[in-house]
Each structure stands twice: as C-alpha cells, then as structure tokens.
Coordinates of C-alpha atoms in Angstrom, one line a residue:
Chain T
M23 CA 0.1 -0.1 -0.3
P24 CA 1.5 3.7 -1.1
R25 CA 1.9 6.1 1.6
K26 CA -1.0 8.1 2.2
L27 CA -0.9 11.6 0.6
G28 CA -2.2 14.8 2.1
L29 CA -2.9 17.4 -0.5
L30 CA -3.0 21.2 0.7
A31 CA -5.1 22.6 -2.1
G32 CA -5.2 26.1 -3.6
S33 CA -6.9 27.6 -6.6
G34 CA -6.3 26.5 -10.3
T35 CA -6.3 23.0 -12.2
L36 CA -3.3 21.8 -10.8
P37 CA -4.9 20.2 -7.2
G38 CA -7.3 18.3 -9.4
R39 CA -4.7 16.7 -11.3
I40 CA -3.0 15.5 -8.4
I41 CA -6.2 14.1 -7.2
G42 CA -6.7 12.6 -10.9
A43 CA -2.9 11.0 -10.5
C44 CA -3.4 9.6 -7.1
K45 CA -7.0 7.9 -8.1
E46 CA -5.4 6.5 -11.0
A47 CA -2.5 5.0 -9.3
G48 CA -5.0 3.7 -6.3
R49 CA -3.0 5.9 -3.7
P50 CA -4.7 6.9 -0.8
L51 CA -5.5 10.8 -0.3
F52 CA -6.7 13.3 1.8
V53 CA -7.5 16.8 0.7
V54 CA -7.6 20.0 2.9
A55 CA -9.6 22.6 1.0
F56 CA -9.3 26.4 2.1
E57 CA -12.2 28.5 2.1
G58 CA -12.3 31.4 -0.7
Q59 CA -9.4 29.9 -2.1
T60 CA -10.1 26.2 -3.4
E61 CA -12.6 25.9 -6.4
P62 CA -15.4 23.7 -4.8
E63 CA -15.8 21.2 -7.7
T64 CA -11.7 20.2 -6.9
V65 CA -12.8 18.5 -4.0
I66 CA -16.5 16.8 -5.0
N67 CA -15.1 13.1 -5.5
V68 CA -12.5 12.8 -2.9
D69 CA -11.7 12.7 0.8
H70 CA -11.6 16.3 2.0
T71 CA -12.1 18.8 4.7
W72 CA -12.7 22.6 4.4
V73 CA -11.2 24.9 6.8
R74 CA -10.0 28.6 6.8
L75 CA -6.8 29.7 5.8
G76 CA -6.2 31.0 9.5
A77 CA -7.1 27.5 10.8
A78 CA -3.9 25.6 10.0
G79 CA -4.2 24.0 13.4
T80 CA -7.4 22.5 12.3
A81 CA -5.7 21.4 8.8
V82 CA -2.8 19.7 10.7
R83 CA -4.9 18.0 13.0
R84 CA -7.1 16.5 10.5
L85 CA -4.1 15.6 8.4
H86 CA -2.9 13.4 11.1
E87 CA -6.3 11.9 12.0
A88 CA -6.2 11.0 8.3
G89 CA -3.1 9.1 8.9
V90 CA -1.1 11.5 6.0
E91 CA 2.6 10.8 5.9
D92 CA 3.3 12.4 2.5
L93 CA 2.4 16.2 2.1
V94 CA 1.9 18.5 -1.1
M95 CA 0.9 21.8 -1.5
A96 CA -0.6 22.9 -4.9
G97 CA -2.5 25.6 -6.4
A98 CA -2.7 29.2 -5.7
I99 CA -3.4 30.7 -2.6
R100 CA -4.4 34.3 -2.4
R101 CA -2.6 35.7 0.7
P102 CA -4.5 37.7 3.0
S103 CA -3.8 40.1 5.3
L104 CA -2.9 39.3 9.2
A105 CA -6.2 41.3 9.8
A106 CA -8.1 38.7 7.9
L107 CA -6.2 35.6 8.5
R108 CA -8.0 35.3 12.1
P109 CA -5.0 33.0 12.9
D110 CA -6.1 29.9 15.3
G111 CA -3.6 29.0 18.1
W112 CA -1.2 26.9 15.8
T113 CA -1.0 29.7 13.4
A114 CA -0.4 32.2 15.8
R115 CA 2.4 30.1 17.7
F116 CA 3.8 29.5 14.3
F117 CA 3.6 33.4 13.2
A118 CA 5.1 34.1 16.3
K119 CA 8.0 31.6 16.5
K120 CA 9.1 32.4 12.8
G121 CA 8.5 36.0 13.1
A122 CA 6.6 35.1 10.2
A123 CA 4.2 38.3 10.1
M124 CA 7.5 40.0 8.7
L125 CA 8.5 37.6 6.1
G126 CA 7.6 37.9 2.3
D127 CA 5.9 35.1 0.6
D128 CA 8.8 32.9 0.0
G129 CA 10.2 33.6 3.4
L130 CA 6.6 32.4 4.7
L131 CA 6.2 29.3 2.5
S132 CA 9.9 28.1 3.5
A133 CA 9.3 28.4 7.3
L134 CA 5.9 26.5 6.9
V135 CA 7.6 23.7 4.9
A136 CA 10.3 23.3 7.7
E137 CA 7.3 23.5 10.4
L138 CA 5.3 20.8 8.8
E139 CA 8.2 18.6 8.5
E140 CA 10.3 18.9 11.4
V141 CA 7.7 19.8 13.9
E142 CA 4.8 17.8 12.5
G143 CA 6.7 15.1 11.0
F144 CA 5.2 15.2 7.5
N145 CA 7.4 14.5 4.3
V146 CA 6.6 17.5 2.2
V147 CA 7.0 16.6 -1.7
G148 CA 6.8 18.8 -4.5
P149 CA 3.9 18.5 -6.9
D150 CA 6.4 17.9 -10.1
S151 CA 7.2 14.4 -8.3
L152 CA 3.4 13.5 -8.5
L153 CA 3.0 14.3 -12.1
P154 CA 5.6 13.3 -13.9
G155 CA 6.6 15.4 -17.0
T156 CA 5.3 18.3 -15.4
L157 CA 8.6 20.4 -14.7
A158 CA 9.6 22.2 -17.7
S159 CA 12.0 20.7 -20.1
K160 CA 14.4 22.9 -22.1
G161 CA 13.8 23.9 -25.9
V162 CA 10.6 25.0 -27.9
Y163 CA 7.5 23.0 -27.2
G164 CA 5.6 23.6 -30.5
V165 CA 6.1 24.2 -33.8
I166 CA 6.1 28.4 -33.4
R167 CA 9.8 29.4 -32.7
P168 CA 10.8 32.7 -31.3
D169 CA 12.7 35.2 -33.7
E170 CA 15.6 37.4 -32.6
Q171 CA 13.6 40.0 -31.3
A172 CA 11.6 37.7 -29.1
L173 CA 14.7 35.9 -27.8
L174 CA 15.9 39.7 -27.0
D175 CA 12.6 40.1 -25.2
I176 CA 13.1 36.6 -23.3
K177 CA 16.5 37.5 -22.3
R178 CA 15.2 41.0 -20.9
G179 CA 12.3 39.3 -19.3
I180 CA 14.5 36.8 -17.5
D181 CA 16.5 39.3 -16.0
V182 CA 13.6 41.6 -15.1
A183 CA 11.6 38.5 -13.5
L184 CA 14.8 37.4 -11.6
G185 CA 15.1 40.8 -10.2
I186 CA 11.4 41.0 -8.8
G187 CA 12.0 37.6 -7.6
A188 CA 14.8 38.2 -5.7
L189 CA 12.7 41.1 -4.1
D190 CA 10.2 38.5 -3.4
I191 CA 7.6 40.4 -5.4
G192 CA 6.6 38.1 -8.2
Q193 CA 7.5 35.6 -10.7
A194 CA 6.5 36.9 -14.1
A195 CA 7.5 39.6 -16.4
V196 CA 6.0 41.0 -19.8
V197 CA 8.6 42.5 -22.4
Q198 CA 7.9 44.1 -25.8
Q199 CA 10.5 45.1 -27.9
G200 CA 12.7 45.6 -25.1
L201 CA 10.0 47.6 -23.0
V202 CA 9.0 46.2 -19.7
L203 CA 5.3 46.4 -20.3
A204 CA 4.3 44.8 -16.7
T205 CA 5.4 42.8 -13.8
E206 CA 3.5 40.8 -11.6
A207 CA 3.0 41.4 -7.8
V208 CA 0.0 39.9 -6.0
E209 CA -2.7 40.0 -9.1
G210 CA -1.4 36.4 -10.5
T211 CA -0.4 36.1 -14.4
D212 CA -4.0 36.1 -15.7
A213 CA -4.7 39.9 -14.6
L214 CA -0.9 40.6 -15.7
L215 CA -1.5 39.5 -19.0
A216 CA -5.0 41.0 -19.2
R217 CA -3.6 44.5 -18.4
C218 CA -1.2 44.0 -21.4
T219 CA -3.8 44.1 -23.9
A220 CA -3.9 48.3 -23.1
L221 CA -0.3 48.6 -22.5
R222 CA 0.7 46.8 -25.6
R223 CA 2.8 48.9 -28.6
E224 CA 2.5 49.0 -32.2
G225 CA 4.6 46.1 -34.0
P226 CA 5.9 42.6 -33.0
G227 CA 4.2 41.9 -29.7
G228 CA 5.7 40.8 -26.4
V229 CA 6.7 37.8 -24.4
L230 CA 5.6 36.5 -20.9
V231 CA 8.5 35.1 -19.0
K232 CA 8.0 33.0 -15.6
V233 CA 10.9 32.2 -13.4
K234 CA 11.2 30.9 -9.8
K235 CA 12.2 33.2 -7.3
P236 CA 16.0 33.1 -6.9
G237 CA 16.7 30.7 -3.6
Q238 CA 13.0 29.8 -3.1
E239 CA 11.5 26.9 -1.4
D240 CA 10.7 24.5 -4.5
R241 CA 8.0 22.3 -2.9
A242 CA 5.8 25.3 -2.3
D243 CA 5.2 27.6 -4.8
L244 CA 6.9 26.9 -8.4
P245 CA 5.5 29.3 -11.1
S246 CA 3.1 27.5 -13.4
I247 CA 1.6 27.6 -17.0
G248 CA -1.5 26.0 -18.3
V249 CA -3.8 26.2 -21.3
S250 CA -5.5 29.4 -19.8
T251 CA -2.1 31.4 -19.6
V252 CA -1.5 30.5 -23.4
K253 CA -5.1 31.9 -24.3
A254 CA -4.7 35.0 -22.1
A255 CA -1.0 35.6 -23.6
H256 CA -2.7 35.4 -27.0
A257 CA -5.5 37.7 -25.9
A258 CA -3.0 40.2 -24.9
G259 CA -1.0 40.3 -28.2
L260 CA 1.8 38.4 -26.9
R261 CA 3.8 36.2 -29.2
G262 CA 5.0 33.5 -26.9
I263 CA 6.0 32.5 -23.4
A264 CA 9.1 31.3 -21.9
V265 CA 9.5 29.8 -18.6
E266 CA 12.3 28.5 -16.6
A267 CA 13.6 24.9 -17.4
G268 CA 13.4 22.7 -14.5
G269 CA 11.9 25.5 -12.4
T270 CA 8.4 26.0 -13.6
L271 CA 5.3 23.5 -13.8
V272 CA 4.0 22.9 -17.3
I273 CA 0.4 22.1 -16.6
D274 CA -1.1 19.7 -19.4
R275 CA 1.8 20.1 -21.8
E276 CA 0.0 18.6 -24.4
G277 CA -3.4 20.9 -24.4
I278 CA -0.6 24.0 -24.2
V279 CA 1.3 22.9 -27.4
N280 CA -2.2 22.6 -29.2
A281 CA -3.3 25.8 -27.8
A282 CA 0.0 27.7 -28.7
D283 CA 0.2 26.0 -32.3
D284 CA -3.6 27.0 -32.9
A285 CA -2.8 30.6 -31.8
G286 CA 0.9 30.9 -33.2
L287 CA 2.6 31.4 -30.4
F288 CA 5.8 30.0 -29.1
V289 CA 6.4 28.4 -26.0
M290 CA 9.9 27.4 -24.6
G291 CA 11.7 26.2 -21.3
V292 CA 15.1 28.3 -21.1
T293 CA 17.9 27.2 -18.9
I294 CA 18.7 30.1 -16.3
D295 CA 21.7 30.0 -14.4
Q296 CA 20.4 30.5 -11.0
E297 CA 22.2 27.6 -9.2
P298 CA 25.9 26.3 -10.0
S299 CA 24.4 23.2 -11.6
S300 CA 20.5 23.6 -13.1
P301 CA 18.6 20.6 -14.3
G302 CA 18.1 22.0 -17.9
D303 CA 22.0 22.3 -18.4
E304 CA 22.4 18.6 -18.4
T305 CA 20.8 18.4 -21.7
G306 CA 21.7 21.5 -23.5
Chain C
M4 CA 16.1 89.9 -20.9
P5 CA 16.3 86.2 -19.5
R6 CA 17.5 83.6 -21.9
K7 CA 14.6 82.0 -24.0
L8 CA 13.3 78.6 -22.7
G9 CA 12.3 75.8 -24.9
L10 CA 9.9 73.0 -23.1
L11 CA 9.5 69.7 -24.5
A12 CA 5.8 69.3 -23.4
G13 CA 4.9 65.7 -22.3
S14 CA 1.4 65.0 -20.5
G15 CA 0.1 66.0 -17.2
T16 CA -0.1 69.4 -15.5
L17 CA 3.5 70.3 -15.2
P18 CA 4.4 71.6 -18.6
G19 CA 1.3 74.0 -17.7
R20 CA 2.8 75.1 -14.5
I21 CA 6.3 75.9 -16.1
I22 CA 4.4 77.8 -19.0
G23 CA 2.6 79.7 -16.3
A24 CA 6.0 80.4 -14.4
C25 CA 7.5 81.7 -17.5
K26 CA 4.6 84.2 -18.4
E27 CA 4.5 85.3 -14.6
A28 CA 8.3 86.1 -14.9
G29 CA 7.9 87.3 -18.2
R30 CA 10.5 84.6 -19.8
P31 CA 10.5 84.1 -23.3
L32 CA 9.3 80.4 -24.1
F33 CA 8.8 78.3 -26.8
V34 CA 6.9 74.9 -26.4
V35 CA 7.3 71.9 -28.5
A36 CA 3.9 69.5 -28.0
F37 CA 4.0 66.1 -29.0
E38 CA 1.1 64.5 -31.2
G39 CA -0.8 61.8 -29.0
Q40 CA 1.2 63.0 -25.9
T41 CA 0.9 66.6 -24.9
E42 CA -2.6 67.8 -24.1
P43 CA -4.0 70.4 -26.5
E44 CA -5.1 72.7 -23.6
T45 CA -1.5 72.6 -22.2
V46 CA -0.5 74.9 -25.1
I47 CA -3.3 77.3 -26.2
N48 CA -1.8 80.6 -25.2
V49 CA 1.9 79.9 -25.8
D50 CA 4.1 79.8 -28.7
H51 CA 4.4 76.6 -29.7
T52 CA 4.7 73.7 -32.6
W53 CA 3.5 70.2 -32.7
V54 CA 5.7 67.5 -33.9
R55 CA 5.5 63.7 -33.6
L56 CA 7.5 62.0 -31.2
G57 CA 9.7 60.4 -34.0
A58 CA 10.5 63.5 -35.6
A59 CA 13.0 65.0 -32.9
G60 CA 14.9 66.4 -36.0
T61 CA 12.2 68.9 -36.7
A62 CA 11.6 69.6 -33.0
V63 CA 15.3 70.6 -32.7
R64 CA 15.4 72.8 -35.6
R65 CA 12.2 74.6 -34.3
L66 CA 14.0 75.2 -31.3
H67 CA 17.0 76.6 -33.0
E68 CA 15.2 78.6 -35.0
A69 CA 13.0 79.8 -32.1
G70 CA 16.4 81.0 -30.4
V71 CA 16.0 78.7 -27.6
E72 CA 19.1 78.7 -25.2
D73 CA 17.8 76.6 -22.0
L74 CA 16.0 73.5 -22.6
V75 CA 13.5 71.7 -20.1
M76 CA 11.5 68.2 -20.5
A77 CA 8.5 68.2 -18.4
G78 CA 5.6 65.8 -18.0
A79 CA 5.2 62.1 -19.0
I80 CA 5.8 60.6 -22.4
R81 CA 4.5 57.3 -23.4
R82 CA 7.2 55.3 -24.9
P83 CA 6.1 53.9 -28.4
S84 CA 7.6 50.9 -29.8
L85 CA 10.3 51.7 -32.4
A86 CA 7.5 50.4 -35.0
A87 CA 5.4 53.1 -34.2
L88 CA 8.3 55.6 -33.7
R89 CA 9.0 56.0 -37.5
P90 CA 11.9 58.2 -36.8
D91 CA 13.1 61.1 -38.9
G92 CA 16.9 61.5 -40.0
W93 CA 18.1 63.2 -36.7
T94 CA 16.0 60.6 -34.8
A95 CA 17.4 57.4 -36.7
R96 CA 21.0 58.9 -36.3
F97 CA 20.6 59.5 -32.7
F98 CA 19.5 56.1 -32.1
A99 CA 22.0 54.5 -34.2
K100 CA 25.0 56.5 -32.6
K101 CA 24.0 55.4 -29.3
G102 CA 22.5 52.0 -29.8
A103 CA 19.6 53.4 -27.9
A104 CA 17.0 50.9 -29.5
M105 CA 18.5 48.7 -26.8
L106 CA 18.4 51.3 -23.8
G107 CA 15.7 51.2 -21.2
D108 CA 14.1 54.5 -20.6
D109 CA 16.6 55.6 -18.2
G110 CA 19.7 55.1 -20.5
L111 CA 17.7 56.5 -23.3
L112 CA 16.9 59.6 -21.7
S113 CA 20.6 60.2 -20.5
A114 CA 21.5 60.0 -24.0
L115 CA 19.0 62.3 -25.1
V116 CA 20.3 65.0 -22.5
A117 CA 23.6 64.6 -23.7
E118 CA 23.0 64.8 -27.4
L119 CA 20.8 67.8 -26.8
E120 CA 23.6 69.3 -24.8
E121 CA 26.9 68.2 -26.4
V122 CA 25.9 68.4 -29.9
E123 CA 23.1 70.5 -30.4
G124 CA 24.4 73.1 -27.7
F125 CA 21.3 73.8 -25.4
N126 CA 21.6 73.9 -21.7
V127 CA 19.3 71.3 -20.3
V128 CA 17.7 72.3 -16.9
G129 CA 15.5 70.5 -14.6
P130 CA 11.8 71.2 -14.1
D131 CA 12.5 71.8 -10.4
S132 CA 14.8 74.8 -11.1
L133 CA 11.8 76.5 -12.9
L134 CA 9.2 75.7 -10.0
P135 CA 10.9 76.7 -6.6
G136 CA 9.3 74.5 -3.9
T137 CA 8.4 71.7 -6.3
L138 CA 11.0 69.1 -5.3
A139 CA 10.0 67.1 -2.3
S140 CA 11.3 67.9 1.3
K141 CA 11.9 65.8 4.0
G142 CA 8.9 65.2 6.5
V143 CA 5.3 64.9 7.2
Y144 CA 3.6 67.5 4.9
G145 CA 0.0 67.6 6.2
V146 CA -1.7 66.8 9.5
I147 CA -2.2 63.0 9.2
R148 CA 1.4 61.1 10.4
P149 CA 1.8 57.4 9.5
D150 CA 1.8 54.9 12.1
E151 CA 4.2 52.1 12.8
Q152 CA 2.9 49.8 10.4
A153 CA 2.7 52.3 7.7
L154 CA 6.5 53.2 8.4
L155 CA 7.3 49.4 8.0
D156 CA 5.4 49.2 4.5
I157 CA 7.2 52.6 3.6
K158 CA 10.6 50.8 4.1
R159 CA 9.4 47.8 2.2
G160 CA 8.0 50.0 -0.4
I161 CA 11.1 51.9 -0.9
D162 CA 13.4 48.7 -1.0
V163 CA 11.2 47.3 -3.9
A164 CA 10.7 50.8 -5.6
L165 CA 14.6 51.2 -5.6
G166 CA 15.2 47.4 -6.9
I167 CA 12.6 47.9 -10.0
G168 CA 14.2 51.3 -10.4
A169 CA 17.5 49.8 -10.7
L170 CA 16.4 47.4 -13.3
D171 CA 14.6 50.4 -14.9
I172 CA 11.2 49.1 -14.8
G173 CA 9.5 51.8 -12.9
Q174 CA 9.5 54.3 -10.1
A175 CA 6.6 53.2 -7.7
A176 CA 5.5 50.6 -5.5
V177 CA 2.3 50.0 -3.4
V178 CA 2.9 48.0 -0.3
Q179 CA 0.0 46.9 2.1
Q180 CA 0.8 45.3 5.5
G181 CA 4.0 44.1 4.1
L182 CA 2.6 42.6 0.9
V183 CA 3.7 44.2 -2.4
L184 CA 0.3 44.7 -3.9
A185 CA 1.7 46.3 -7.1
T186 CA 5.0 47.7 -8.8
E187 CA 4.9 50.0 -11.7
A188 CA 6.1 49.5 -15.3
V189 CA 4.8 51.4 -18.0
E190 CA 1.2 52.0 -16.9
G191 CA 1.8 55.1 -14.8
T192 CA 0.7 55.7 -11.3
D193 CA -2.8 56.4 -11.9
A194 CA -3.1 53.0 -13.4
L195 CA -1.0 51.4 -10.7
L196 CA -3.2 52.7 -8.1
A197 CA -6.8 51.7 -9.8
R198 CA -5.7 48.3 -9.9
C199 CA -4.9 48.2 -6.1
T200 CA -8.6 49.0 -5.5
A201 CA -9.2 45.2 -6.3
L202 CA -5.9 43.8 -4.9
R203 CA -6.2 45.3 -1.4
R204 CA -6.5 43.2 1.7
E205 CA -8.6 43.4 4.7
G206 CA -7.3 45.9 7.3
P207 CA -5.0 48.8 7.6
G208 CA -4.7 50.2 3.8
G209 CA -1.3 50.2 2.0
V210 CA 1.3 53.0 1.0
L211 CA 2.3 54.4 -2.2
V212 CA 6.1 55.0 -2.4
K213 CA 7.9 56.8 -5.2
V214 CA 11.7 57.1 -5.5
K215 CA 13.8 58.1 -8.5
K216 CA 15.7 55.3 -10.2
P217 CA 19.4 54.9 -8.6
G218 CA 21.7 56.8 -11.1
Q219 CA 19.0 58.1 -13.2
E220 CA 19.3 61.4 -15.5
D221 CA 17.7 63.8 -12.7
R222 CA 16.7 66.5 -15.3
A223 CA 14.6 64.1 -17.6
D224 CA 12.4 62.0 -15.6
L225 CA 11.9 62.5 -11.8
P226 CA 9.1 61.0 -10.3
S227 CA 6.3 63.2 -9.3
I228 CA 3.0 63.2 -7.9
G229 CA -0.1 65.9 -8.0
V230 CA -3.5 66.5 -6.4
S231 CA -4.7 63.5 -8.6
T232 CA -2.3 60.8 -7.0
V233 CA -3.8 61.8 -3.9
K234 CA -7.3 61.4 -4.8
A235 CA -6.5 57.8 -6.6
A236 CA -4.4 56.7 -3.6
H237 CA -7.6 57.5 -1.4
A238 CA -9.6 55.7 -4.1
A239 CA -7.8 52.7 -4.0
G240 CA -8.0 52.2 -0.4
L241 CA -4.2 53.7 0.7
R242 CA -3.5 55.4 3.8
G243 CA -0.6 57.4 2.3
I244 CA 1.8 58.4 -0.1
A245 CA 5.9 58.7 0.5
V246 CA 7.9 60.2 -1.6
E247 CA 11.9 60.5 -2.2
A248 CA 13.1 63.8 -0.6
G249 CA 15.2 65.6 -3.1
G250 CA 14.5 63.2 -5.9
T251 CA 10.5 63.7 -6.5
L252 CA 8.7 66.7 -8.1
V253 CA 5.5 67.8 -5.7
I254 CA 3.3 69.4 -8.0
D255 CA 1.1 71.8 -6.3
R256 CA 2.3 71.2 -2.7
E257 CA -0.7 73.3 -1.4
G258 CA -3.0 71.4 -3.2
I259 CA -1.7 68.0 -2.2
V260 CA -1.7 69.0 1.4
N261 CA -5.6 70.1 1.5
A262 CA -6.4 67.1 -0.9
A263 CA -4.6 64.8 1.7
D264 CA -6.1 66.2 4.9
D265 CA -9.5 66.2 3.6
A266 CA -9.3 62.5 2.6
G267 CA -7.2 61.4 5.8
L268 CA -4.1 60.4 4.3
F269 CA -0.4 61.3 5.0
V270 CA 2.1 62.5 2.6
M271 CA 5.6 62.5 3.2
G272 CA 9.1 63.1 2.1
V273 CA 11.7 60.5 3.1
T274 CA 15.6 60.7 2.8
I275 CA 17.1 57.7 0.6
D276 CA 20.7 56.8 0.7
Q277 CA 21.3 56.4 -3.0
E278 CA 24.1 58.8 -3.4
P279 CA 27.0 59.5 -0.4
S280 CA 25.0 63.1 0.2
S281 CA 21.5 63.4 -0.7
P282 CA 20.0 66.8 -0.4
G283 CA 17.6 65.9 2.4
D284 CA 20.1 64.6 4.7
E285 CA 21.1 68.2 5.4
T286 CA 18.0 69.0 7.4
G287 CA 17.4 65.7 8.9

C-alpha cells in the first residue's frame, strides 16, 4: 500500500490533476480545501475537509487523524492580510515563532514547509514529483519558434523576472521590444496579461517570462503555466511564453502545445543560471 | 532679458505650470508639443509647435529657429515601440549612434540629454529649477502622520521601488501590511493605483512609494505626485504616500496637502541613501 498523501489545495487546475493521478495510481489521499481559495468542484469526489486559511492548526490535526504521511501543496493561494487571517492557536504560534508576520511570500512558505516537516513530521514533496513530465524541459515545445527580437525580449524578461523574484515581489514579467510592459506582484499571471492588452505597443508583440524566485522553496510555490495562460497571452497580443526549465510547472503540456500552435504562439523552456548546476543544463 | 526657454512638453499638469511660471516672470518661451502625448489645452496660449515624437529632428530645428538657449523636459511621455516611432533622420541617427534601440527608458533619456547638450548646444535644466519649492522636502507635509505599520510598509516600498528602479522598470510601488500589491512598469501611477482597489487586503490600507531610479538622469524623468495622485491613492484604499526627498517633484504642494488632509491620508518626503550625500540629509 503506498503512503497516504495529504494535499493542501489552492485554486486552479493543479490540485485536480494531483487528485486524478492519485486515483489512477490507487494511492490513498486526503485533501484540505481552503475556504475562499479552493474551487469547490476540485474536491467533489475525494475525501476532504474545508478549513479557513487561518485555521492551519485544524488542518494539521485532520491530516494527522487521516493518517497522512506525505504532504503536497498545490494551486494558488491568495495571501490575506494578517487582519483577515484570524489565526488559530497553531497559526499564531507559528507566526510568533518564525517572526512570520514580517516574512515575504517566499520566507513564509519556506518556514511553513520546515514547520510541517520538522515539527509535525510530514514528508513534504513537490507537485512535480507526483505528476511526471510536469517540470518544464528545455527547448521549444510547439511548432512556432521565437525570432531574434523575441529572444532579446526573453533575455530582458529573465533579468527582470529574476530581479523582482529576488525582491520577493513576483515571478513573471511581460516585455515587448525591450520595454517592460508589466511585472507581476499579487495579482497573478492572468490579471498581469489582461492589463497588457491596453499597454502593448505597435509592432511585434511581447513575451511572457516566468521564473522561480532565486533561492525559493521549490516544493511550495513553483511558477506554472497552463492552457489558460496560453489563451490569455494570445488575447493580450503576445507572441510567446518562456518559462524556466526545471523551475516551472507546465500543466497539461499537450493541451498547451495544441493551444499555442493554434494561436501561433511559441512556448519554450529556457535554462537559467540560478544555481551552479541547473537541471536544464544537462540536456543543453 | 532672460534666456529663452524651450519646453519639451509631455502630458499632465507639469508643462502647464512651467508655462505659467515663465509668463509670470516674463521669460520668453517656446513649447514643443508631441502628437498623442501633450494635452492640446496645455499649449493654447503660448508660442508652440506640434511634432510627432519620432520627428525629433524637426523639434530640434524649430527650437534653434526660435532662438532657444535653455531647454527643459516636463510631463509624461508614453514610450512607443520603434515600429510606431517612425524616426526622422535626426532620430534615426541618434538611435544608431547611441545603440538607443537597446536602451531602457533611463539610458535613452540620459543619452538624449547628452545629445541635446553636447551636439545641439542647448543647456538642459530640470523642471525643479523653474518651479521653486517643487522638489520634495523631507518630513510629513499635512496633518496626518504614518503609524508604525505604515512606516514598515514605506520601508519595504522603498526597497522594492529602488529594486525595480535599478532594473529600469518603474519608479513606484504599493505595499500593504508588508505585501507588495503592485509595482509600476509602463502603465503610470494612476493605473497602478486603480488596480490596487481590487488587490487590497482587509485591515489597514497600504502606502504608495515613489523614488527616482538609482543613478538616473535627474533633469529628464523625476517621479512626481500631484493632487490627482492623492485622490487616486485614497480611492484605492491607501493610507498615505511617501516620496523621495530631493528626488521627486511635488506638483502643487498646497493642493496636495489640502486633498490629503481632507481624505485622511499622510504625504511625506523620506530621505533615501542613494548617493553619498543626498539633499534631504542636510535638514534631517
């Protein structure tokens, strides 16, 4: 019998894919859904519980009661203010211990993973370990290839996205003909792309670049793209998407390639020299 | 007779204020207005010419013909794509000489100021030299003072705004309870604030922070705030505005203080250690 998996489910399609993979593999699963974050349809046909985001203590207790050993976080969580969080005892102690109220997203998630492993005894795994082939590979995925201008825009986008990532602001940037149209903060990539429709300049369209934050906790918050990202990029007049190979989740690669080919967009994984040896390098 | 001033006028209220100051002082003035950028009402009652942004050669020729000696750039310019610019001979040579197509906003403006001074012989001055009292001073301007949380948000906002400034992305950030709600790229501060309405969290509102880009050309593109900034910040649920003392233009300080006091917002100038000796330090 495989070890029981606990899933802390945010929004988007990633949690549902993990649920589907567990069912196919016959792996026992227990899902924690968060009020106002997880889409209700995600947990319709799976053993689950609903908790407030601030009731992390309740979530942890139920994960233990369900016999969970491995734990995965997947999907987007809209970070509330401390005022809106109304932390329970566990959460308040966690915040006090880590000084977490002063941490950015990345520091907070790293501290949370450490707490769940070291104090609560769970084995925290990344979504990519449960969905083989999801981690972005290097190279062009579909039939469209970036031209020289697009490659320059990707280069600038990588610098910009790494820069805002290092500041723990966000993981995405849109660049058109050298001009940074928009960078991501808390709004998410769909809203980022939507505003580029009004900001775009004449001539060849821009590119969306997504990279993980330098030094971030890989199991908690890898950037991701899905079919909806391709459609939103196309609607915003972009010409393509570049993601960090080995550092981004490509959710439904076949669907992404089909949508990109249909729309005339390129999608590619690029190796970024964040660490001494990045996974994409080996195939490059 | 004072030296004749040439004004390269972008959008917003700053060009009109410079025109008004010249009229009051009886200083001769010639304005270059840019199609699709300058508001037509700005130049109604002043000697002026209209040119395309890409027709910089025409602008330079007319400035010389008008006998302009000093030159000032004021107001926002929406940077077009190279494709939309349709550069005339002067502009194309300028771009070729400086490799300007590959420069960011800041590099482009620095190169332009150098060209106008060294090649064309104009004396380029900053808007603040024509509008005494416009450069942000240090301290709280109105009756509302920032509380401890707001001061922490300002500190984070300064780090973030300097970070995106160093990347030549933008000059403004909005932070609420430690969370970076939004950072500015090409959209401008009004659009930045408008999107914060939907992004704001429960509890104490955020702050807008504006700083100049590290090492930027001070005469060409200092960040600015006006009465409309205060109103937009209030509409977005913010609690205050912090600007870099000695590095930001405060356009209509009296109107800003009145609007901020009415809305219950603080407005303050903060000293930032960008250079060894910053103007604000001397009074601090």
